CSV table of C-alpha atoms in Angstrom, one decimal:
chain,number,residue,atom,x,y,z
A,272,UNK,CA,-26.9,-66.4,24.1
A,273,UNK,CA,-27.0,-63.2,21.8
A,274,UNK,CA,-25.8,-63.6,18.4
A,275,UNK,CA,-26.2,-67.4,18.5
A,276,UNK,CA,-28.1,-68.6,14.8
A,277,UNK,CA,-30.5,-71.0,14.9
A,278,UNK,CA,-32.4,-73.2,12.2
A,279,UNK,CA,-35.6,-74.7,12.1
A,280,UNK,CA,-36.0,-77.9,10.1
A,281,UNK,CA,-39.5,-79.8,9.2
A,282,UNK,CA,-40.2,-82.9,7.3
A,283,UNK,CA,-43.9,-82.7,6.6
A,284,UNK,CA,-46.1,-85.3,5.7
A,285,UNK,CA,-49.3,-84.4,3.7
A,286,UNK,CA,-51.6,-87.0,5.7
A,287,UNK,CA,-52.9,-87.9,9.4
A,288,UNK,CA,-56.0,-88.8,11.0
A,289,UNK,CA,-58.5,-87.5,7.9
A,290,UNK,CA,-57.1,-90.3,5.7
A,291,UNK,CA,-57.6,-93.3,8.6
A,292,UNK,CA,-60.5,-95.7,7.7
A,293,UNK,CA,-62.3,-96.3,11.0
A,294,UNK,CA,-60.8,-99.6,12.0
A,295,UNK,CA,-57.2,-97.7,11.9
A,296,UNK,CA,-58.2,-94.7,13.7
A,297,UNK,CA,-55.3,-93.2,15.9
A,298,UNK,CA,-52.9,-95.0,14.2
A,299,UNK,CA,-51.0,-92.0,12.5
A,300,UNK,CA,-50.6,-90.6,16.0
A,301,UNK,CA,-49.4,-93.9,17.4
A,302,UNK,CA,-47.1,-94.4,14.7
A,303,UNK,CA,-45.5,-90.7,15.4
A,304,UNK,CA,-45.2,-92.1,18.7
A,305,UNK,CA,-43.4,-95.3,17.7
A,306,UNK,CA,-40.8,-93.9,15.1
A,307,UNK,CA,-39.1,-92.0,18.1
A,308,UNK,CA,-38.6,-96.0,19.9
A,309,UNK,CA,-36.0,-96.3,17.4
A,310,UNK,CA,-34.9,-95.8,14.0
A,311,UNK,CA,-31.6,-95.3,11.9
A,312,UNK,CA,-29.7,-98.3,14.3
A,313,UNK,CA,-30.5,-95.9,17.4
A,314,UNK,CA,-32.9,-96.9,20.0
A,315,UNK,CA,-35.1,-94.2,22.1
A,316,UNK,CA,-32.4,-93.0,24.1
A,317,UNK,CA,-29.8,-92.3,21.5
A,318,UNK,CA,-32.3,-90.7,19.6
A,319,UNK,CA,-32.7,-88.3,22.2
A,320,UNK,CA,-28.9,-88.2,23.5
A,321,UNK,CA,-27.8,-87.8,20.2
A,322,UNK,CA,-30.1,-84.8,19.5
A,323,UNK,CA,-29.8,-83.0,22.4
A,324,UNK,CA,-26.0,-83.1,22.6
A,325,UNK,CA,-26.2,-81.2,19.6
A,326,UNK,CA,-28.0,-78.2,21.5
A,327,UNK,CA,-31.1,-79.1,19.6
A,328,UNK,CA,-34.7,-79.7,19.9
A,329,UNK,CA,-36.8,-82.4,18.3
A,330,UNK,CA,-40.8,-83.0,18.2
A,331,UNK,CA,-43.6,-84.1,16.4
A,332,UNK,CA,-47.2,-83.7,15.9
A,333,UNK,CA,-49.8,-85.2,14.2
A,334,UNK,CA,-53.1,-83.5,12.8
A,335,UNK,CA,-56.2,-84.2,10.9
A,336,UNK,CA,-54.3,-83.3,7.8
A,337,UNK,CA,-50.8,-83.0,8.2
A,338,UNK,CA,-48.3,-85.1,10.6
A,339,UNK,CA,-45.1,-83.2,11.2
A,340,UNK,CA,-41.6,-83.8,12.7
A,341,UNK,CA,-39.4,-81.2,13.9
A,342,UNK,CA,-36.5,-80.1,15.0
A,343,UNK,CA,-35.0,-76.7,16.1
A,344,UNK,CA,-31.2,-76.5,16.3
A,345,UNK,CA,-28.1,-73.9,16.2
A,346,UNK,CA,-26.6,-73.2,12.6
A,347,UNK,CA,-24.9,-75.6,11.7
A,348,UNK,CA,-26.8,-78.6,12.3
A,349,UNK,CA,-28.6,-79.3,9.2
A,350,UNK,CA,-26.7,-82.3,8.3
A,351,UNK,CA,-27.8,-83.8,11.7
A,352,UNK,CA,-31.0,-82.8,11.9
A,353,UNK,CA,-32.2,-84.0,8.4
A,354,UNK,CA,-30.1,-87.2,9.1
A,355,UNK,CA,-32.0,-87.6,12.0
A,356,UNK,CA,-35.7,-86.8,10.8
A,357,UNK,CA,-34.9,-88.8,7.6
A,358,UNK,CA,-34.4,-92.3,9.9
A,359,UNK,CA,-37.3,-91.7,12.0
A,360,UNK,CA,-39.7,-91.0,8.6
A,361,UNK,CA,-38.2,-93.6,6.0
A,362,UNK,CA,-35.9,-96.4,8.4
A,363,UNK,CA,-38.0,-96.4,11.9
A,364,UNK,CA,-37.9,-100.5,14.1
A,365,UNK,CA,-41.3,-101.1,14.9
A,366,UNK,CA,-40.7,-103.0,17.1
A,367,UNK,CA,-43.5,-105.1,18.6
A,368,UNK,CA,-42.5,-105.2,22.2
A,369,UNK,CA,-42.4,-101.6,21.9
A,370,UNK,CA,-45.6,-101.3,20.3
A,371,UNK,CA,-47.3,-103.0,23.3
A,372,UNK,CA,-45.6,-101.0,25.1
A,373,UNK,CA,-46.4,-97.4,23.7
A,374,UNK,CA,-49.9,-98.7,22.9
A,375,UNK,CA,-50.8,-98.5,27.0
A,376,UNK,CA,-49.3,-95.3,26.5
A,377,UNK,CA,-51.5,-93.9,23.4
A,378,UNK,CA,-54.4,-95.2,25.8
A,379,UNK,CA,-53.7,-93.2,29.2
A,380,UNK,CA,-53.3,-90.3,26.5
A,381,UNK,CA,-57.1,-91.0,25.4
A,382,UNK,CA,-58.1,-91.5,29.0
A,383,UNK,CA,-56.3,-88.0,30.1
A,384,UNK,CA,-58.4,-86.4,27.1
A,385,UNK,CA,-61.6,-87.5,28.7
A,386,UNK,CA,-60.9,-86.8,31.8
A,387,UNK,CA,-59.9,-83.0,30.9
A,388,UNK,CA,-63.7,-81.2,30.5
A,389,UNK,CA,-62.2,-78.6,28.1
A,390,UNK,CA,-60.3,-81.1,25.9
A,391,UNK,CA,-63.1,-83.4,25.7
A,392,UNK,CA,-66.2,-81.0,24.6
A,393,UNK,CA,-63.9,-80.4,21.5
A,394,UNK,CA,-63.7,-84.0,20.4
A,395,UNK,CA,-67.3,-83.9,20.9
A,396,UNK,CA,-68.3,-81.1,19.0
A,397,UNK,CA,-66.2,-82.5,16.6
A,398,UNK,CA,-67.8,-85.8,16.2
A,399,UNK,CA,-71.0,-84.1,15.8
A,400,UNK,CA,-69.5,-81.4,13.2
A,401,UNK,CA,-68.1,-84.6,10.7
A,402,UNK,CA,-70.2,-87.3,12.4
A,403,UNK,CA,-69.8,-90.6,10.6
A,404,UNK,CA,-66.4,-89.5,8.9
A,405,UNK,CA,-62.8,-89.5,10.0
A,406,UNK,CA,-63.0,-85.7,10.7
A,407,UNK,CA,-65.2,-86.4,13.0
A,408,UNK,CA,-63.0,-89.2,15.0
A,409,UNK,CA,-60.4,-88.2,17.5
A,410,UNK,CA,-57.1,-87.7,16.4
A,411,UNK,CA,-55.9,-90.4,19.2
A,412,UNK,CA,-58.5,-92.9,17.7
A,413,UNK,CA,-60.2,-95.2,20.5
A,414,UNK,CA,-59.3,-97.6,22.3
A,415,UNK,CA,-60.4,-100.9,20.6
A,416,UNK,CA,-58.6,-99.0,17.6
A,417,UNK,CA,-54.9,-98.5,19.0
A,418,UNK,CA,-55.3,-102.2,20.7
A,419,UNK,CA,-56.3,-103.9,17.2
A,420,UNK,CA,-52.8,-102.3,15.6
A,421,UNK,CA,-49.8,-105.0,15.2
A,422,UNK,CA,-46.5,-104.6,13.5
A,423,UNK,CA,-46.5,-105.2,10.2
A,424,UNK,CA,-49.9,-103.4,9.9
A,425,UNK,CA,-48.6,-100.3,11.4
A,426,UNK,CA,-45.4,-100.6,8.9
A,427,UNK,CA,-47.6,-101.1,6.5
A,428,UNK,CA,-49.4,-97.8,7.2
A,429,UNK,CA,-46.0,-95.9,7.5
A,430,UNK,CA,-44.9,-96.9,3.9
A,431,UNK,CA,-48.3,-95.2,2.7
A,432,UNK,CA,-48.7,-92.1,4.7
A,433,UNK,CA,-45.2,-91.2,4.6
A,434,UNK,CA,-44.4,-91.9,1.1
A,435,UNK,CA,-42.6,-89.6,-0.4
A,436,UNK,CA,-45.0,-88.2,-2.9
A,437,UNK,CA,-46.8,-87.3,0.3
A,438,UNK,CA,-43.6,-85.3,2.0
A,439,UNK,CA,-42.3,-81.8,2.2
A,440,UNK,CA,-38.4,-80.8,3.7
A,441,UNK,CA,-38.6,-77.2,4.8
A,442,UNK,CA,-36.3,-75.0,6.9
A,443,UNK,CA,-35.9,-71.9,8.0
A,444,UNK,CA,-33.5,-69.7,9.8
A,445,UNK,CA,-29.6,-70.2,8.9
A,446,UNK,CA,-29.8,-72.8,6.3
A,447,UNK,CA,-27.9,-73.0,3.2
A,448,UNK,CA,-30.2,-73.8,0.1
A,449,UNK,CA,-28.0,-75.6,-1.9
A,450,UNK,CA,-26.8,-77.7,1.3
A,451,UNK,CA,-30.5,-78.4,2.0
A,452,UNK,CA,-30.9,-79.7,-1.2
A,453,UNK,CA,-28.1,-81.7,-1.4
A,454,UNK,CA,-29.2,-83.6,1.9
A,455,UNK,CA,-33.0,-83.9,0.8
A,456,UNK,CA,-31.6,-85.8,-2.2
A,457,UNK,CA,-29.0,-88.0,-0.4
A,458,UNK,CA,-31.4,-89.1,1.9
A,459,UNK,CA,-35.0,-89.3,0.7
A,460,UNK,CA,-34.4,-89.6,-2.8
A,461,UNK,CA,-34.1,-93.2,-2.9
A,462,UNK,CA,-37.2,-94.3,-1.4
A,463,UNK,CA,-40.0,-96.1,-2.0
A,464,UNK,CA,-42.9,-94.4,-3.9
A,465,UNK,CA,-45.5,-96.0,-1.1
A,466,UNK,CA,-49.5,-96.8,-2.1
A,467,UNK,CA,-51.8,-93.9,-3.5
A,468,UNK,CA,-53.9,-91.8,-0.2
A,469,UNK,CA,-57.0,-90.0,-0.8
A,470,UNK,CA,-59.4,-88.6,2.3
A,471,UNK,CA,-62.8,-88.6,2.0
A,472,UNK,CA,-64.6,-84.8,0.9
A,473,UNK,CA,-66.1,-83.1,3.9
A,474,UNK,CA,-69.7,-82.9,5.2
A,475,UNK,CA,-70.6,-81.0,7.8
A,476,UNK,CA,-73.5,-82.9,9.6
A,477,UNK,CA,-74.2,-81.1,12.6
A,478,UNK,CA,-75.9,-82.0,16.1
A,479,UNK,CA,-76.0,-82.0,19.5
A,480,UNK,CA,-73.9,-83.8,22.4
A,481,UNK,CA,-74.4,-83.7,25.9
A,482,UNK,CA,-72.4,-85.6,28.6
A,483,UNK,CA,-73.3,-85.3,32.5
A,484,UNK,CA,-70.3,-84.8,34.6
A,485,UNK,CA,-70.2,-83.8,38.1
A,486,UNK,CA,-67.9,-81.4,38.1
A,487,UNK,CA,-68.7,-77.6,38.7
A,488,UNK,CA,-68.5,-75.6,35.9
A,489,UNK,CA,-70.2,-76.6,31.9
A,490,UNK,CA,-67.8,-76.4,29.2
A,491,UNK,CA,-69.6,-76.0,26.1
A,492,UNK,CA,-69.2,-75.6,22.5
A,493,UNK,CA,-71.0,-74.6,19.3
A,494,UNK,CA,-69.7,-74.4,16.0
A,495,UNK,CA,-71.5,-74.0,12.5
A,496,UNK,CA,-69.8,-74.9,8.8
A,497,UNK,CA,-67.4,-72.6,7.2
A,498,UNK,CA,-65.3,-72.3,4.2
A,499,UNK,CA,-62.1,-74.2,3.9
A,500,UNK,CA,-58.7,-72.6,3.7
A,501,UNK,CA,-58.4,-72.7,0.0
A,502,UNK,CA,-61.7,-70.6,-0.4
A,503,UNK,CA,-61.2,-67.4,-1.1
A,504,UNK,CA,-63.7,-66.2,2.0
A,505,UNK,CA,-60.9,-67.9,4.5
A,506,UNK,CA,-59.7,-64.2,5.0
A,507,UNK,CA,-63.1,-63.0,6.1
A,508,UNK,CA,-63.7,-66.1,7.6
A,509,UNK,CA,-60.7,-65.3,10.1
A,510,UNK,CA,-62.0,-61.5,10.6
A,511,UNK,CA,-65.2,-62.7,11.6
A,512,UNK,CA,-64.1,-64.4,14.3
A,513,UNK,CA,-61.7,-62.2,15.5
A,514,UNK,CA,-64.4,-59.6,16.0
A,515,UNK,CA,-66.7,-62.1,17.5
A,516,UNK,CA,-65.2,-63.1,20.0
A,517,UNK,CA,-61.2,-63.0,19.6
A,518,UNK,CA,-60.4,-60.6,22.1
A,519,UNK,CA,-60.9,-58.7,24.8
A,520,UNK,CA,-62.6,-56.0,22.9
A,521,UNK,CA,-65.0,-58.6,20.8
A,522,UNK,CA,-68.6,-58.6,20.9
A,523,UNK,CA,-68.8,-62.1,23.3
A,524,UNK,CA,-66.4,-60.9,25.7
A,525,UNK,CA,-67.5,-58.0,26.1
A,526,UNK,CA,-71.2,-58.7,26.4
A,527,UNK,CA,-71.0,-61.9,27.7
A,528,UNK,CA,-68.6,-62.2,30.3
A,529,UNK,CA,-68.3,-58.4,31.1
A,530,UNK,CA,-71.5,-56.8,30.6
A,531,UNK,CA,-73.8,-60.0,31.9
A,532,UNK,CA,-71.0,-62.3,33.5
A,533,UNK,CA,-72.4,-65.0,31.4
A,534,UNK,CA,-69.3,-66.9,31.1
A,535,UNK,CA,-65.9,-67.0,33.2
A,536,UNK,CA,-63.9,-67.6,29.7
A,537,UNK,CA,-64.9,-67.1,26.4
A,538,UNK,CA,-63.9,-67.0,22.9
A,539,UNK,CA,-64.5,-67.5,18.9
A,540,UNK,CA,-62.3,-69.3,16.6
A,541,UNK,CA,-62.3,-70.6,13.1
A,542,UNK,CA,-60.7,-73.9,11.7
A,543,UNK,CA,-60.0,-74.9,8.2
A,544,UNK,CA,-59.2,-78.0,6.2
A,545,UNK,CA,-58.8,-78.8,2.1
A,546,UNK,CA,-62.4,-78.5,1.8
A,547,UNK,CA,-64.3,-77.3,4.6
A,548,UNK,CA,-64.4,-75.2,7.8
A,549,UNK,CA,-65.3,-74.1,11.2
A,550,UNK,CA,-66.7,-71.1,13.2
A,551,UNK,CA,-66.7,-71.9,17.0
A,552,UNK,CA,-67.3,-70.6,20.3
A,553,UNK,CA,-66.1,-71.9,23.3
A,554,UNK,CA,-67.2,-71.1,26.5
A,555,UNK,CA,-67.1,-72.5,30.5
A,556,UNK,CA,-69.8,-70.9,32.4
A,557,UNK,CA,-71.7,-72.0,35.2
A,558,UNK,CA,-74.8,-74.2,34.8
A,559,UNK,CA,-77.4,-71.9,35.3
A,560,UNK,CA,-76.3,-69.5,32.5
A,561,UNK,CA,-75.5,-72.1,30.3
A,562,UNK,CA,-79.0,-71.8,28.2
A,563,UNK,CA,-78.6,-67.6,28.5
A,564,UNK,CA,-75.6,-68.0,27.5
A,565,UNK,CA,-76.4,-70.0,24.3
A,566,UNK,CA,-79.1,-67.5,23.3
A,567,UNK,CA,-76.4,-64.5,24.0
A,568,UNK,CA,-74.2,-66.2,21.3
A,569,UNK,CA,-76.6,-67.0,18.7
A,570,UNK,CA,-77.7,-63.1,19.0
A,571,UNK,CA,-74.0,-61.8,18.7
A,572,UNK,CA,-73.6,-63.9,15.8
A,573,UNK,CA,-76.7,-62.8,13.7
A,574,UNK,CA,-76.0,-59.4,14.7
A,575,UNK,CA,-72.7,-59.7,13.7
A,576,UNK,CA,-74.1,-60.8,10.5
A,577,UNK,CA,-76.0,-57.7,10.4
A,578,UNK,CA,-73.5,-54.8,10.9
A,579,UNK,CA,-70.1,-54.7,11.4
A,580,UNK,CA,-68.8,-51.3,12.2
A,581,UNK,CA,-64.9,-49.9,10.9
A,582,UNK,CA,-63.3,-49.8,14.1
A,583,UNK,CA,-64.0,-53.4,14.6
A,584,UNK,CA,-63.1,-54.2,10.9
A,585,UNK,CA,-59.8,-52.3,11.5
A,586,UNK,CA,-59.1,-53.9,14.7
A,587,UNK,CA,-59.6,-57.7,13.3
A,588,UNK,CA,-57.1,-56.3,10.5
A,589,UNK,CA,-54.5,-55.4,13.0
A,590,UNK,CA,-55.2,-58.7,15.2
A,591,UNK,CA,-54.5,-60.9,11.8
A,592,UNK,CA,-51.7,-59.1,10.8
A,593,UNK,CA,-50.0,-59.4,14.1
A,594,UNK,CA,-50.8,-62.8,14.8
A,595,UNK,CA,-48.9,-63.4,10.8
A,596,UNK,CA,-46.1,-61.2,11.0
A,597,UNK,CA,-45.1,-62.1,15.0
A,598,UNK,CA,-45.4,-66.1,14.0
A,599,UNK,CA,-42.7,-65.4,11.0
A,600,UNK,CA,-40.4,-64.3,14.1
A,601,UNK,CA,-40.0,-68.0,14.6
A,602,UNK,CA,-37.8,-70.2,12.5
A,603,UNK,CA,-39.9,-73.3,13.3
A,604,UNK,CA,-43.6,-71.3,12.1
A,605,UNK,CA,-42.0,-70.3,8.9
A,606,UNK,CA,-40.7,-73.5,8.2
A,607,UNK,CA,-43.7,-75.4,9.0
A,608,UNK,CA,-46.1,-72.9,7.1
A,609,UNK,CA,-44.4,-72.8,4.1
A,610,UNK,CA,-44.4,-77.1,3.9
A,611,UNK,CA,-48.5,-76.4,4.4
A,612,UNK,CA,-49.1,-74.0,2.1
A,613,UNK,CA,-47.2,-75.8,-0.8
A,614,UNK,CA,-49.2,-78.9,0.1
A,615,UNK,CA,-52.3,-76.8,-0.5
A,616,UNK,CA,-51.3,-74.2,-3.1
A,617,UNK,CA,-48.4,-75.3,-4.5
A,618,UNK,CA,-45.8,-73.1,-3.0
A,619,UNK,CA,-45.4,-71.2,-0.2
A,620,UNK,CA,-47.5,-67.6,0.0
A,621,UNK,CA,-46.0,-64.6,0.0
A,622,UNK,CA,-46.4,-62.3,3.2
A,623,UNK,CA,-47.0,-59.4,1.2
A,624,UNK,CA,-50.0,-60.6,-0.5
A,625,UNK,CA,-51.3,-62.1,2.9
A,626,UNK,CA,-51.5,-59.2,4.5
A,627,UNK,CA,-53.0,-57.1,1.1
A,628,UNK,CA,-55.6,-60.0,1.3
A,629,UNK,CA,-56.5,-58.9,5.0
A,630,UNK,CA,-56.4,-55.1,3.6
A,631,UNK,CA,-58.8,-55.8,1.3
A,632,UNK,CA,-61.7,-57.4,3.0
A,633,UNK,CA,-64.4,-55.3,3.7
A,634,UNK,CA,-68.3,-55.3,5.4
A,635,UNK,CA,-69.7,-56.7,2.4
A,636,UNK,CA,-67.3,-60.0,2.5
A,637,UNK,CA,-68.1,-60.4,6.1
A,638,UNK,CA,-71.8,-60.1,5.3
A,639,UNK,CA,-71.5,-62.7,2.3
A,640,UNK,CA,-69.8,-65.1,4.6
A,641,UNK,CA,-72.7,-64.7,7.3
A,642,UNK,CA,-75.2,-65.8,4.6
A,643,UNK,CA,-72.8,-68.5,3.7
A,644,UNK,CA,-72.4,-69.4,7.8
A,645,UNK,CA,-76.3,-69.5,8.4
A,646,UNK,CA,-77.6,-70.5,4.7
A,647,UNK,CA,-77.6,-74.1,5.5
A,648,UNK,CA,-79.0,-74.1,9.1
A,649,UNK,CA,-76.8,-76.7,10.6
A,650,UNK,CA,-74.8,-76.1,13.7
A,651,UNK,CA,-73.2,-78.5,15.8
A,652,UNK,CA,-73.1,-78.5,19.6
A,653,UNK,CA,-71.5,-80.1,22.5
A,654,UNK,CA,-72.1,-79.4,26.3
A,655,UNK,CA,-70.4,-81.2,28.9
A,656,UNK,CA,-70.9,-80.5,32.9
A,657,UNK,CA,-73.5,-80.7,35.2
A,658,UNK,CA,-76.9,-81.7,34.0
A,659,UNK,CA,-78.7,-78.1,33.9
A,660,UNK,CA,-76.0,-77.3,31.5
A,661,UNK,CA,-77.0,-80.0,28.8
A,662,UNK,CA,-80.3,-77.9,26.7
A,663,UNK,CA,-77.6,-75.3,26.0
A,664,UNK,CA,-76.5,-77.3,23.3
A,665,UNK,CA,-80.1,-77.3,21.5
A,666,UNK,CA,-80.5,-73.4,23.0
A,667,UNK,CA,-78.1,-72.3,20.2
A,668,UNK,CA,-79.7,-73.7,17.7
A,669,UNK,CA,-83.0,-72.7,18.4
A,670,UNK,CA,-82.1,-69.0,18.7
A,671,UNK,CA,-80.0,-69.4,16.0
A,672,UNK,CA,-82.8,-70.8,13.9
A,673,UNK,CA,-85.9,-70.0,14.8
């Protein structure tokens, strides 16, 4: 309704699947899952009754780094909203028939991931980007992994991961400050300062995977180490694969799917942690132009490395600038940025200086972080589909490298 005010609210937790030793993988998502069961003296339903008779929205999410809890509400509803977030953070039941319970249900969500094609060749270029690490386990952990967690564990595991040294309050939208405030204090300043979290540093490993499936189309995947997001090459970083393949005017669409019809879908992207990165490509293709396919990449991507010409350097600009300026049109992306960026530089960034960071990359930065893309010769691959789909994992790398 027009000239309605909304709010977006965000309890962020600095910590999720990164910071899991192996035997506890997947339990930060399941324990996201099991704070909504009850907490505060309301069980599931209320939760939900209680939030949604109040016009609002509530969610969650967990990541490799951060695990966040949201909710999305008309002005007015602060006071709710943090009530509500606070209980399910710092007062949540556990309890163990419900654990069972929501366990089966963490396990059909693992099952669902494998049986999607284009979900799984992700965890699996994944595993082979960070292999041996908790970057390089899926965020919903295994099987044997979600069935070996028990109450008091899984408590246990809340009081560390969402201590409060560990958790930012941000909101956005129409939202008094010195209400805000006042609430943060009331209701997480009393508790408990929780265990000291640290997450292993980041090494990029690289290799193939390749999993037969008989379905009709390959799904496949390469990616090769990148910055992280507090390195100052994140900006080019972003540009590169914008021009690579972020569009419908970049270089793999257009040669790939339009000019060769290589590829029914194809794209580049870029993911960042703390300390370390990602340039990918992701592509569904059939079979028998997976290997050309492969080759076609690894050739965009050195020539890419080579030249870059204005109109594509101003184009990635724009792209970047409108993907920034149209996500702070949302209460919940401001809210939920800002908590990130003062987990990683302190405070929140100021739009301005984004966008004059984007202004001021040029050729020579993109070229810098090609050497800095290819220097170590690792890539990491992943190619799921029929079997004459599976040497376009290796492919890559061989153009790539040779």
């Amino acid at each position: 309704m027009p000239g309605l005010e909304t709010l977006a609210l965000s309890v962020v937790v600095d910590g999720g699947a990164r910071y899991e030793p192996p035997e506890r993988s997947g339990w930060s998502h399941l324990l996201e899952h099991m704070v909504f069961k009850g907490a505060g003296g309301r069980d599931a339903r209320e939760i939900a009754e209680t939030v949604e008779a109040a016009g609002a929205q509530i969610n969650a999410a967990t990541g490799y780094e951060r695990t966040s809890f949201q909710i999305r509400a008309l002005a007015g509803a602060l006071p709710l909203a943090m009530e509500i977030l606070a209980s399910l953070v710092l007062d949540p039941a556990i309890d163990a028939g419900e654990l069972e319970r929501e366990k089966d249900v963490v396990i059909q969500e693992i099952a669902e991931a494998f049986d999607t094609p284009d979900d799984h060749v992700f965890e699996l270029a994944q595993s082979r980007a960070f292999e041996g690490q908790a970057l390089g386990r899926p965020i919903l952990g295994s099987v044997e992994s979600v069935q070996s967690a028990d109450r008091g564990a899984l408590d246990a595991w809340r009081k560390t991961l969402y201590a409060p040294r560990r958790i930012a309050i941000s909101a956005a939208g129409a939202v008094d400050e010195a209400e805000l405030l006042s609430l943060a204090d009331s209701l997480f300043g009393q508790a408990e300062a929780g265990a000291p979290l640290a997450a292993e540093a980041a090494s990029f490993t690289g290799g193939v995977a390749g999993l037969s499936r008989r379905i009709e189309q390959a799904n496949l995947v390469w990616v090769l180490p990148a910055p992280g997001v507090k390195d100052e090459a994140w900006f080019a970083l972003r540009l590169f694969a914008e021009i690579l393949g972020g569009g419908m005017a970049s270089r793999l669409f257009q040669e790939a799917r339009e000019k060769r019809g290589l590829a029914y879908s194809i794209d580049a992207w870029s993911d960042t942690y703390a300390d370390a990165g990602m340039l990918g490509v992701y592509a569904g293709a059939q079979p028998d132009k997976a290997e050309d396919l492969a080759a076609l990449v690894a050739r965009e991507i050195l020539a890419l490395a080579e030249a870059v010409t204005d109109a594509e350097l101003a184009r990635a600009k724009a792209q970047a600038k409108s993907a920034l300026f149209m996500a702070r049109e949302q209460p919940l992306s401001r809210a939920e940025h800002a908590a990130s960026q003062t987990f990683l530089f302190g405070a929140p960034l100021d739009p301005a200086r984004l966008r004059e960071s984007i202004d001021a990359v040029e050729r020579a930065d993109l070229a810098r972080l090609a050497q800095r893309l290819l220097e170590p010769r690792l890539a990491a691959a992943a190619v799921l589909g029929p079997k004459a789909a599976l040497k376009a994992g290796r492919a890559f790398e061989q153009s790539l490298f040779r």
